[in-house]
């Protein structure tokens, strides 16, 4: 039986939320959120999390599994890095996980065990300030990496009710490459495919919603920053766990 519940809480450091996440798939972002909901950030002994085989399969959206597919998944997860911006303008690259074990327990049941790397420990454990919380169900039914990241980017600022961010920084936080939305209609496509699409998804599915407006402008009225206005929301869809919902 799944140990995931809609009331599971994620506590995430602000600095970890400022990651440039260009290499995380939808399934891996869900997995990371679920991992954070299962650890106790005030107890480093919880750094290793065991997922029942059926849960891991569902999280990663796998069909029939074989050992090579599991090795490929483990290789991808263990290769995930985050780049933390530094005040100097530089950055620090950190590998999130350094151990993945697939084995049977004493009852003969298969499990997948994931452990945070030593370098990532300060990002996930023993923090006392500059963090935010949300219930796991908010992330489980969002259907794209952009939607999950937009939710977290704005949830961090919910208490302030407002966040102004440069278009460049937003693209990096969402993991959008320089070549995406770069055509003549790039801005209108970005507005429709990212800003408006995420706005609709968060309103329908999560506990926050937002409106946005143009902030600072450049030549020809080009949007340089976006001002988001964030408010509490009662979602259209009911709260569900990953295992009760239909994942697209």
GROMACS .gro file of N, CA and C in nm, residues 72-238:
model
  501
   72UNK      N    1   1.891   0.240  -1.614
   72UNK     CA    2   1.886   0.368  -1.685
   72UNK      C    3   1.824   0.476  -1.598
   73UNK      N    4   1.717   0.440  -1.525
   73UNK     CA    5   1.651   0.536  -1.437
   73UNK      C    6   1.744   0.577  -1.324
   74UNK      N    7   1.814   0.479  -1.265
   74UNK     CA    8   1.907   0.508  -1.157
   74UNK      C    9   2.020   0.597  -1.206
   75UNK      N   10   2.071   0.568  -1.326
   75UNK     CA   11   2.178   0.647  -1.385
   75UNK      C   12   2.134   0.793  -1.404
   76UNK      N   13   2.010   0.811  -1.447
   76UNK     CA   14   1.959   0.946  -1.469
   76UNK      C   15   1.943   1.021  -1.336
   77UNK      N   16   1.885   0.955  -1.237
   77UNK     CA   17   1.864   1.019  -1.107
   77UNK      C   18   1.996   1.055  -1.041
   78UNK      N   19   2.091   0.961  -1.046
   78UNK     CA   20   2.221   0.986  -0.982
   78UNK      C   21   2.303   1.092  -1.054
   79UNK      N   22   2.266   1.120  -1.178
   79UNK     CA   23   2.338   1.221  -1.254
   79UNK      C   24   2.281   1.361  -1.242
   80UNK      N   25   2.174   1.377  -1.164
   80UNK     CA   26   2.108   1.507  -1.156
   80UNK      C   27   2.187   1.604  -1.071
   81UNK      N   28   2.214   1.719  -1.129
   81UNK     CA   29   2.288   1.824  -1.061
   81UNK      C   30   2.201   1.949  -1.052
   82UNK      N   31   2.225   2.027  -0.950
   82UNK     CA   32   2.163   2.159  -0.940
   82UNK      C   33   2.274   2.262  -0.933
   83UNK      N   34   2.246   2.380  -0.984
   83UNK     CA   35   2.344   2.487  -0.984
   83UNK      C   36   2.292   2.600  -0.897
   84UNK      N   37   2.357   2.619  -0.786
   84UNK     CA   38   2.314   2.718  -0.687
   84UNK      C   39   2.386   2.849  -0.715
   85UNK      N   40   2.310   2.957  -0.742
   85UNK     CA   41   2.376   3.086  -0.768
   85UNK      C   42   2.444   3.141  -0.644
   86UNK      N   43   2.561   3.199  -0.661
   86UNK     CA   44   2.635   3.260  -0.552
   86UNK      C   45   2.628   3.412  -0.560
   87UNK      N   46   2.648   3.478  -0.447
   87UNK     CA   47   2.638   3.625  -0.443
   87UNK      C   48   2.740   3.690  -0.536
   88UNK      N   49   2.851   3.623  -0.561
   88UNK     CA   50   2.956   3.678  -0.648
   88UNK      C   51   2.914   3.682  -0.794
   89UNK      N   52   2.804   3.613  -0.826
   89UNK     CA   53   2.762   3.599  -0.964
   89UNK      C   54   2.800   3.465  -1.023
   90UNK      N   55   2.877   3.388  -0.948
   90UNK     CA   56   2.913   3.254  -0.992
   90UNK      C   57   2.808   3.153  -0.949
   91UNK      N   58   2.846   3.028  -0.943
   91UNK     CA   59   2.751   2.924  -0.903
   91UNK      C   60   2.827   2.806  -0.845
   92UNK      N   61   2.753   2.720  -0.776
   92UNK     CA   62   2.808   2.596  -0.723
   92UNK      C   63   2.724   2.481  -0.775
   93UNK      N   64   2.788   2.384  -0.839
   93UNK     CA   65   2.718   2.267  -0.890
   93UNK      C   66   2.721   2.154  -0.788
   94UNK      N   67   2.604   2.094  -0.762
   94UNK     CA   68   2.592   1.989  -0.660
   94UNK      C   69   2.511   1.873  -0.716
   95UNK      N   70   2.560   1.750  -0.695
   95UNK     CA   71   2.485   1.630  -0.729
   95UNK      C   72   2.387   1.602  -0.616
   96UNK      N   73   2.259   1.580  -0.649
   96UNK     CA   74   2.157   1.564  -0.547
   96UNK      C   75   2.163   1.429  -0.475
   97UNK      N   76   2.181   1.322  -0.552
   97UNK     CA   77   2.177   1.187  -0.495
   97UNK      C   78   2.303   1.111  -0.533
   98UNK      N   79   2.352   1.028  -0.439
   98UNK     CA   80   2.474   0.954  -0.468
   98UNK      C   81   2.459   0.803  -0.449
   99UNK      N   82   2.338   0.757  -0.419
   99UNK     CA   83   2.318   0.614  -0.400
   99UNK      C   84   2.179   0.574  -0.443
  100UNK      N   85   2.171   0.468  -0.522
  100UNK     CA   86   2.042   0.409  -0.561
  100UNK      C   87   2.056   0.258  -0.550
  101UNK      N   88   1.971   0.199  -0.472
  101UNK     CA   89   1.977   0.055  -0.447
  101UNK      C   90   1.844  -0.010  -0.482
  102UNK      N   91   1.847  -0.116  -0.560
  102UNK     CA   92   1.728  -0.195  -0.593
  102UNK      C   93   1.749  -0.333  -0.533
  103UNK      N   94   1.660  -0.375  -0.442
  103UNK     CA   95   1.681  -0.501  -0.371
  103UNK      C   96   1.547  -0.550  -0.316
  104UNK      N   97   1.551  -0.666  -0.249
  104UNK     CA   98   1.435  -0.721  -0.182
  104UNK      C   99   1.449  -0.703  -0.032
  105UNK      N  100   1.337  -0.679   0.036
  105UNK     CA  101   1.340  -0.672   0.182
  105UNK      C  102   1.325  -0.812   0.241
  106UNK      N  103   1.314  -0.819   0.372
  106UNK     CA  104   1.307  -0.949   0.439
  106UNK      C  105   1.181  -1.028   0.403
  107UNK      N  106   1.081  -0.957   0.351
  107UNK     CA  107   0.957  -1.024   0.310
  107UNK      C  108   0.958  -1.062   0.163
  108UNK      N  109   1.072  -1.038   0.098
  108UNK     CA  110   1.083  -1.073  -0.042
  108UNK      C  111   1.020  -0.970  -0.135
  109UNK      N  112   0.993  -0.851  -0.084
  109UNK     CA  113   0.930  -0.746  -0.164
  109UNK      C  114   1.037  -0.652  -0.219
  110UNK      N  115   1.029  -0.621  -0.347
  110UNK     CA  116   1.127  -0.535  -0.411
  110UNK      C  117   1.108  -0.390  -0.369
  111UNK      N  118   1.218  -0.318  -0.358
  111UNK     CA  119   1.213  -0.176  -0.326
  111UNK      C  120   1.325  -0.104  -0.399
  112UNK      N  121   1.310   0.030  -0.408
  112UNK     CA  122   1.414   0.117  -0.462
  112UNK      C  123   1.450   0.214  -0.351
  113UNK      N  124   1.578   0.220  -0.315
  113UNK     CA  125   1.624   0.308  -0.208
  113UNK      C  126   1.713   0.418  -0.266
  114UNK      N  127   1.682   0.542  -0.232
  114UNK     CA  128   1.756   0.658  -0.281
  114UNK      C  129   1.812   0.735  -0.163
  115UNK      N  130   1.936   0.780  -0.176
  115UNK     CA  131   1.999   0.854  -0.066
  115UNK      C  132   2.058   0.985  -0.116
  116UNK      N  133   2.037   1.092  -0.040
  116UNK     CA  134   2.092   1.223  -0.074
  116UNK      C  135   2.244   1.220  -0.062
  117UNK      N  136   2.311   1.296  -0.147
  117UNK     CA  137   2.457   1.304  -0.143
  117UNK      C  138   2.501   1.388  -0.024
  118UNK      N  139   2.627   1.371   0.016
  118UNK     CA  140   2.681   1.452   0.125
  118UNK      C  141   2.677   1.601   0.091
  119UNK      N  142   2.708   1.634  -0.035
  119UNK     CA  143   2.710   1.774  -0.077
  119UNK      C  144   2.571   1.838  -0.071
  120UNK      N  145   2.467   1.756  -0.091
  120UNK     CA  146   2.330   1.809  -0.093
  120UNK      C  147   2.268   1.818   0.046
  121UNK      N  148   2.332   1.758   0.144
  121UNK     CA  149   2.274   1.755   0.279
  121UNK      C  150   2.239   1.894   0.334
  122UNK      N  151   2.328   1.995   0.322
  122UNK     CA  152   2.292   2.128   0.374
  122UNK      C  153   2.171   2.189   0.305
  123UNK      N  154   2.141   2.143   0.185
  123UNK     CA  155   2.026   2.197   0.112
  123UNK      C  156   1.894   2.134   0.157
  124UNK      N  157   1.902   2.012   0.210
  124UNK     CA  158   1.781   1.937   0.243
  124UNK      C  159   1.757   1.920   0.393
  125UNK      N  160   1.863   1.940   0.474
  125UNK     CA  161   1.852   1.911   0.617
  125UNK      C  162   1.906   2.025   0.702
  126UNK      N  163   1.859   2.024   0.828
  126UNK     CA  164   1.911   2.112   0.933
  126UNK      C  165   1.902   2.260   0.895
  127UNK      N  166   1.791   2.300   0.834
  127UNK     CA  167   1.772   2.442   0.808
  127UNK      C  168   1.664   2.496   0.901
  128UNK      N  169   1.682   2.618   0.943
  128UNK     CA  170   1.591   2.676   1.042
  128UNK      C  171   1.520   2.801   0.991
  129UNK      N  172   1.563   2.853   0.878
  129UNK     CA  173   1.501   2.973   0.824
  129UNK      C  174   1.512   2.973   0.673
  130UNK      N  175   1.442   3.067   0.611
  130UNK     CA  176   1.443   3.084   0.466
  130UNK      C  177   1.404   2.956   0.394
  131UNK      N  178   1.286   2.908   0.430
  131UNK     CA  179   1.229   2.792   0.363
  131UNK      C  180   1.078   2.811   0.354
  132UNK      N  181   1.014   2.731   0.272
  132UNK     CA  182   0.869   2.737   0.260
  132UNK      C  183   0.813   2.596   0.262
  133UNK      N  184   0.683   2.586   0.283
  133UNK     CA  185   0.618   2.457   0.297
  133UNK      C  186   0.499   2.448   0.202
  134UNK      N  187   0.473   2.328   0.156
  134UNK     CA  188   0.347   2.306   0.084
  134UNK      C  189   0.309   2.159   0.094
  135UNK      N  190   0.180   2.133   0.074
  135UNK     CA  191   0.131   1.996   0.078
  135UNK      C  192   0.158   1.929  -0.057
  136UNK      N  193   0.200   1.804  -0.050
  136UNK     CA  194   0.245   1.731  -0.168
  136UNK      C  195   0.140   1.725  -0.279
  137UNK      N  196   0.013   1.717  -0.243
  137UNK     CA  197  -0.089   1.699  -0.345
  137UNK      C  198  -0.087   1.810  -0.450
  138UNK      N  199  -0.036   1.926  -0.413
  138UNK     CA  200  -0.031   2.037  -0.508
  138UNK      C  201   0.054   2.005  -0.630
  139UNK      N  202   0.160   1.930  -0.609
  139UNK     CA  203   0.253   1.901  -0.719
  139UNK      C  204   0.216   1.775  -0.796
  140UNK      N  205   0.142   1.685  -0.736
  140UNK     CA  206   0.125   1.553  -0.796
  140UNK      C  207   0.044   1.552  -0.926
  141UNK      N  208  -0.051   1.643  -0.940
  141UNK     CA  209  -0.137   1.637  -1.058
  141UNK      C  210  -0.100   1.739  -1.164
  142UNK      N  211   0.000   1.821  -1.138
  142UNK     CA  212   0.048   1.911  -1.242
  142UNK      C  213   0.115   1.829  -1.351
  143UNK      N  214   0.101   1.873  -1.476
  143UNK     CA  215   0.130   1.784  -1.588
  143UNK      C  216   0.249   1.825  -1.673
  144UNK      N  217   0.330   1.917  -1.624
  144UNK     CA  218   0.451   1.952  -1.698
  144UNK      C  219   0.555   2.005  -1.600
  145UNK      N  220   0.684   1.994  -1.636
  145UNK     CA  221   0.788   2.053  -1.551
  145UNK      C  222   0.765   2.203  -1.528
  146UNK      N  223   0.720   2.275  -1.631
  146UNK     CA  224   0.694   2.418  -1.616
  146UNK      C  225   0.591   2.445  -1.508
  147UNK      N  226   0.486   2.364  -1.504
  147UNK     CA  227   0.380   2.386  -1.406
  147UNK      C  228   0.429   2.362  -1.264
  148UNK      N  229   0.503   2.254  -1.242
  148UNK     CA  230   0.556   2.226  -1.108
  148UNK      C  231   0.651   2.335  -1.064
  149UNK      N  232   0.743   2.373  -1.152
  149UNK     CA  233   0.840   2.475  -1.114
  149UNK      C  234   0.773   2.611  -1.092
  150UNK      N  235   0.675   2.646  -1.176
  150UNK     CA  236   0.605   2.773  -1.157
  150UNK      C  237   0.534   2.775  -1.023
  151UNK      N  238   0.473   2.662  -0.988
  151UNK     CA  239   0.407   2.654  -0.858
  151UNK      C  240   0.506   2.681  -0.745
  152UNK      N  241   0.621   2.615  -0.747
  152UNK     CA  242   0.718   2.632  -0.640
  152UNK      C  243   0.779   2.773  -0.640
  153UNK      N  244   0.807   2.826  -0.758
  153UNK     CA  245   0.866   2.959  -0.770
  153UNK      C  246   0.775   3.064  -0.706
  154UNK      N  247   0.644   3.049  -0.724
  154UNK     CA  248   0.549   3.145  -0.670
  154UNK      C  249   0.506   3.111  -0.527
  155UNK      N  250   0.499   2.983  -0.495
  155UNK     CA  251   0.460   2.942  -0.360
  155UNK      C  252   0.558   2.998  -0.256
  156UNK      N  253   0.684   3.006  -0.292
  156UNK     CA  254   0.787   3.060  -0.204
  156UNK      C  255   0.754   3.203  -0.162
  157UNK      N  256   0.682   3.277  -0.248
  157UNK     CA  257   0.651   3.417  -0.223
  157UNK      C  258   0.504   3.439  -0.186
  158UNK      N  259   0.434   3.334  -0.153
  158UNK     CA  260   0.290   3.346  -0.126
  158UNK      C  261   0.262   3.445  -0.012
  159UNK      N  262   0.340   3.440   0.093
  159UNK     CA  263   0.313   3.528   0.208
  159UNK      C  264   0.332   3.675   0.171
  160UNK      N  265   0.422   3.703   0.079
  160UNK     CA  266   0.441   3.841   0.032
  160UNK      C  267   0.333   3.882  -0.067
  161UNK      N  268   0.279   3.784  -0.138
  161UNK     CA  269   0.171   3.811  -0.233
  161UNK      C  270   0.216   3.868  -0.365
  162UNK      N  271   0.347   3.878  -0.383
  162UNK     CA  272   0.397   3.942  -0.504
  162UNK      C  273   0.540   3.898  -0.531
  163UNK      N  274   0.572   3.880  -0.656
  163UNK     CA  275   0.712   3.854  -0.694
  163UNK      C  276   0.739   3.916  -0.830
  164UNK      N  277   0.843   3.998  -0.837
  164UNK     CA  278   0.888   4.053  -0.964
  164UNK      C  279   1.016   3.980  -1.003
  165UNK      N  280   1.019   3.930  -1.123
  165UNK     CA  281   1.132   3.850  -1.167
  165UNK      C  282   1.163   3.881  -1.312
  166UNK      N  283   1.290   3.881  -1.347
  166UNK     CA  284   1.325   3.908  -1.486
  166UNK      C  285   1.284   3.791  -1.573
  167UNK      N  286   1.254   3.819  -1.697
  167UNK     CA  287   1.217   3.714  -1.792
  167UNK      C  288   1.331   3.615  -1.805
  168UNK      N  289   1.453   3.665  -1.807
  168UNK     CA  290   1.570   3.579  -1.819
  168UNK      C  291   1.580   3.483  -1.701
  169UNK      N  292   1.565   3.534  -1.580
  169UNK     CA  293   1.574   3.449  -1.462
  169UNK      C  294   1.460   3.348  -1.458
  170UNK      N  295   1.341   3.390  -1.496
  170UNK     CA  296   1.227   3.298  -1.496
  170UNK      C  297   1.251   3.183  -1.593
  171UNK      N  298   1.300   3.215  -1.711
  171UNK     CA  299   1.329   3.110  -1.809
  171UNK      C  300   1.430   3.010  -1.752
  172UNK      N  301   1.533   3.060  -1.683
  172UNK     CA  302   1.634   2.972  -1.626
  172UNK      C  303   1.577   2.887  -1.514
  173UNK      N  304   1.493   2.945  -1.429
  173UNK     CA  305   1.432   2.870  -1.320
  173UNK      C  306   1.339   2.763  -1.372
  174UNK      N  307   1.276   2.790  -1.485
  174UNK     CA  308   1.187   2.691  -1.546
  174UNK      C  309   1.262   2.588  -1.630
  175UNK      N  310   1.391   2.612  -1.652
  175UNK     CA  311   1.469   2.520  -1.732
  175UNK      C  312   1.445   2.534  -1.881
  176UNK      N  313   1.405   2.652  -1.925
  176UNK     CA  314   1.380   2.677  -2.068
  176UNK      C  315   1.509   2.724  -2.134
  177UNK      N  316   1.550   2.655  -2.238
  177UNK     CA  317   1.677   2.686  -2.303
  177UNK      C  318   1.666   2.813  -2.386
  178UNK      N  319   1.781   2.865  -2.424
  178UNK     CA  320   1.786   2.989  -2.503
  178UNK      C  321   1.722   2.973  -2.640
  179UNK      N  322   1.719   2.850  -2.690
  179UNK     CA  323   1.664   2.827  -2.824
  179UNK      C  324   1.512   2.812  -2.825
  180UNK      N  325   1.452   2.789  -2.708
  180UNK     CA  326   1.307   2.778  -2.700
  180UNK      C  327   1.244   2.917  -2.696
  181UNK      N  328   1.131   2.932  -2.765
  181UNK     CA  329   1.059   3.059  -2.771
  181UNK      C  330   1.149   3.171  -2.820
  182UNK      N  331   1.229   3.141  -2.922
  182UNK     CA  332   1.325   3.240  -2.972
  182UNK      C  333   1.291   3.289  -3.112
  183UNK      N  334   1.180   3.243  -3.167
  183UNK     CA  335   1.142   3.284  -3.302
  183UNK      C  336   1.077   3.422  -3.300
  184UNK      N  337   1.031   3.466  -3.415
  184UNK     CA  338   0.966   3.597  -3.426
  184UNK      C  339   0.844   3.607  -3.335
  185UNK      N  340   0.775   3.496  -3.316
  185UNK     CA  341   0.656   3.494  -3.230
  185UNK      C  342   0.690   3.437  -3.092
  186UNK      N  343   0.819   3.440  -3.057
  186UNK     CA  344   0.863   3.377  -2.933
  186UNK      C  345   0.794   3.427  -2.809
  187UNK      N  346   0.779   3.560  -2.796
  187UNK     CA  347   0.718   3.613  -2.674
  187UNK      C  348   0.571   3.573  -2.663
  188UNK      N  349   0.496   3.585  -2.771
  188UNK     CA  350   0.355   3.548  -2.766
  188UNK      C  351   0.340   3.398  -2.740
  189UNK      N  352   0.431   3.317  -2.794
  189UNK     CA  353   0.427   3.173  -2.769
  189UNK      C  354   0.461   3.144  -2.623
  190UNK      N  355   0.559   3.216  -2.568
  190UNK     CA  356   0.596   3.199  -2.428
  190UNK      C  357   0.481   3.240  -2.337
  191UNK      N  358   0.418   3.349  -2.370
  191UNK     CA  359   0.306   3.397  -2.290
  191UNK      C  360   0.192   3.295  -2.289
  192UNK      N  361   0.163   3.241  -2.407
  192UNK     CA  362   0.053   3.144  -2.417
  192UNK      C  363   0.091   3.009  -2.361
  193UNK      N  364   0.210   2.960  -2.398
  193UNK     CA  365   0.249   2.824  -2.362
  193UNK      C  366   0.302   2.808  -2.221
  194UNK      N  367   0.346   2.918  -2.160
  194UNK     CA  368   0.402   2.909  -2.026
  194UNK      C  369   0.319   2.989  -1.925
  195UNK      N  370   0.315   3.121  -1.943
  195UNK     CA  371   0.250   3.206  -1.843
  195UNK      C  372   0.101   3.177  -1.831
  196UNK      N  373   0.031   3.173  -1.945
  196UNK     CA  374  -0.113   3.150  -1.941
  196UNK      C  375  -0.147   3.004  -1.908
  197UNK      N  376  -0.068   2.911  -1.963
  197UNK     CA  377  -0.093   2.769  -1.938
  197UNK      C  378  -0.072   2.735  -1.791
  198UNK      N  379   0.037   2.784  -1.732
  198UNK     CA  380   0.062   2.759  -1.590
  198UNK      C  381  -0.041   2.828  -1.503
  199UNK      N  382  -0.083   2.947  -1.542
  199UNK     CA  383  -0.185   3.020  -1.467
  199UNK      C  384  -0.313   2.938  -1.457
  200UNK      N  385  -0.354   2.879  -1.568
  200UNK     CA  386  -0.476   2.797  -1.572
  200UNK      C  387  -0.459   2.672  -1.486
  201UNK      N  388  -0.344   2.605  -1.498
  201UNK     CA  389  -0.321   2.481  -1.424
  201UNK      C  390  -0.318   2.506  -1.274
  202UNK      N  391  -0.248   2.609  -1.231
  202UNK     CA  392  -0.239   2.637  -1.087
  202UNK      C  393  -0.375   2.674  -1.030
  203UNK      N  394  -0.453   2.749  -1.106
  203UNK     CA  395  -0.587   2.787  -1.061
  203UNK      C  396  -0.677   2.665  -1.044
  204UNK      N  397  -0.667   2.572  -1.136
  204UNK     CA  398  -0.754   2.455  -1.134
  204UNK      C  399  -0.711   2.349  -1.033
  205UNK      N  400  -0.580   2.341  -1.006
  205UNK     CA  401  -0.527   2.224  -0.936
  205UNK      C  402  -0.465   2.252  -0.800
  206UNK      N  403  -0.406   2.371  -0.780
  206UNK     CA  404  -0.326   2.394  -0.659
  206UNK      C  405  -0.392   2.492  -0.562
  207UNK      N  406  -0.321   2.517  -0.452
  207UNK     CA  407  -0.374   2.605  -0.348
  207UNK      C  408  -0.336   2.751  -0.367
  208UNK      N  409  -0.271   2.785  -0.479
  208UNK     CA  410  -0.244   2.926  -0.510
  208UNK      C  411  -0.286   2.955  -0.654
  209UNK      N  412  -0.308   3.080  -0.681
  209UNK     CA  413  -0.332   3.124  -0.818
  209UNK      C  414  -0.258   3.256  -0.837
  210UNK      N  415  -0.251   3.301  -0.961
  210UNK     CA  416  -0.177   3.424  -0.985
  210UNK      C  417  -0.231   3.500  -1.105
  211UNK      N  418  -0.206   3.629  -1.103
  211UNK     CA  419  -0.220   3.713  -1.220
  211UNK      C  420  -0.082   3.772  -1.245
  212UNK      N  421  -0.060   3.827  -1.362
  212UNK     CA  422   0.071   3.885  -1.390
  212UNK      C  423   0.057   4.008  -1.478
  213UNK      N  424   0.159   4.092  -1.473
  213UNK     CA  425   0.161   4.212  -1.554
  213UNK      C  426   0.304   4.245  -1.593
  214UNK      N  427   0.319   4.331  -1.689
  214UNK     CA  428   0.451   4.373  -1.733
  214UNK      C  429   0.514   4.462  -1.627
  215UNK      N  430   0.642   4.437  -1.601
  215UNK     CA  431   0.716   4.519  -1.507
  215UNK      C  432   0.804   4.617  -1.583
  216UNK      N  433   0.934   4.604  -1.566
  216UNK     CA  434   1.029   4.691  -1.637
  216UNK      C  435   1.028   4.655  -1.786
  217UNK      N  436   1.049   4.758  -1.868
  217UNK     CA  437   1.045   4.736  -2.012
  217UNK      C  438   1.176   4.783  -2.077
  218UNK      N  439   1.199   4.729  -2.196
  218UNK     CA  440   1.315   4.768  -2.273
  218UNK      C  441   1.274   4.834  -2.403
  219UNK      N  442   1.360   4.829  -2.501
  219UNK     CA  443   1.334   4.891  -2.630
  219UNK      C  444   1.208   4.833  -2.694
  220UNK      N  445   1.122   4.923  -2.741
  220UNK     CA  446   1.001   4.879  -2.807
  220UNK      C  447   0.899   4.817  -2.715
  221UNK      N  448   0.910   4.843  -2.586
  221UNK     CA  449   0.815   4.787  -2.489
  221UNK      C  450   0.841   4.643  -2.453
  222UNK      N  451   0.959   4.593  -2.487
  222UNK     CA  452   0.994   4.454  -2.455
  222UNK      C  453   0.987   4.429  -2.305
  223UNK      N  454   0.925   4.316  -2.268
  223UNK     CA  455   0.913   4.281  -2.127
  223UNK      C  456   1.050   4.239  -2.073
  224UNK      N  457   1.100   4.312  -1.975
  224UNK     CA  458   1.225   4.273  -1.909
  224UNK      C  459   1.197   4.200  -1.778
  225UNK      N  460   1.093   4.242  -1.708
  225UNK     CA  461   1.052   4.173  -1.585
  225UNK      C  462   0.902   4.148  -1.589
  226UNK      N  463   0.861   4.051  -1.509
  226UNK     CA  464   0.719   4.018  -1.493
  226UNK      C  465   0.684   4.032  -1.345
  227UNK      N  466   0.573   4.097  -1.318
  227UNK     CA  467   0.524   4.109  -1.180
  227UNK      C  468   0.410   4.010  -1.161
  228UNK      N  469   0.430   3.915  -1.070
  228UNK     CA  470   0.328   3.817  -1.038
  228UNK      C  471   0.256   3.859  -0.910
  229UNK      N  472   0.125   3.851  -0.912
  229UNK     CA  473   0.043   3.875  -0.793
  229UNK      C  474  -0.014   3.739  -0.751
  230UNK      N  475   0.020   3.696  -0.631
  230UNK     CA  476  -0.007   3.560  -0.585
  230UNK      C  477  -0.115   3.564  -0.477
  231UNK      N  478  -0.213   3.475  -0.488
  231UNK     CA  479  -0.321   3.471  -0.389
  231UNK      C  480  -0.357   3.327  -0.356
  232UNK      N  481  -0.421   3.310  -0.241
  232UNK     CA  482  -0.467   3.177  -0.202
  232UNK      C  483  -0.579   3.132  -0.296
  233UNK      N  484  -0.596   3.004  -0.307
  233UNK     CA  485  -0.688   2.951  -0.405
  233UNK      C  486  -0.755   2.825  -0.352
  234UNK      N  487  -0.881   2.808  -0.384
  234UNK     CA  488  -0.950   2.681  -0.362
  234UNK      C  489  -0.960   2.614  -0.499
  235UNK      N  490  -0.881   2.509  -0.523
  235UNK     CA  491  -0.874   2.451  -0.657
  235UNK      C  492  -1.004   2.388  -0.703
  236UNK      N  493  -1.021   2.387  -0.835
  236UNK     CA  494  -1.138   2.324  -0.895
  236UNK      C  495  -1.136   2.175  -0.869
  237UNK      N  496  -1.018   2.113  -0.888
  237UNK     CA  497  -1.004   1.969  -0.868
  237UNK      C  498  -0.982   1.938  -0.721
  238UNK      N  499  -1.031   1.823  -0.677
  238UNK     CA  500  -1.012   1.783  -0.538
  238UNK      C  501  -0.869   1.737  -0.515
   0.00000   0.00000   0.00000
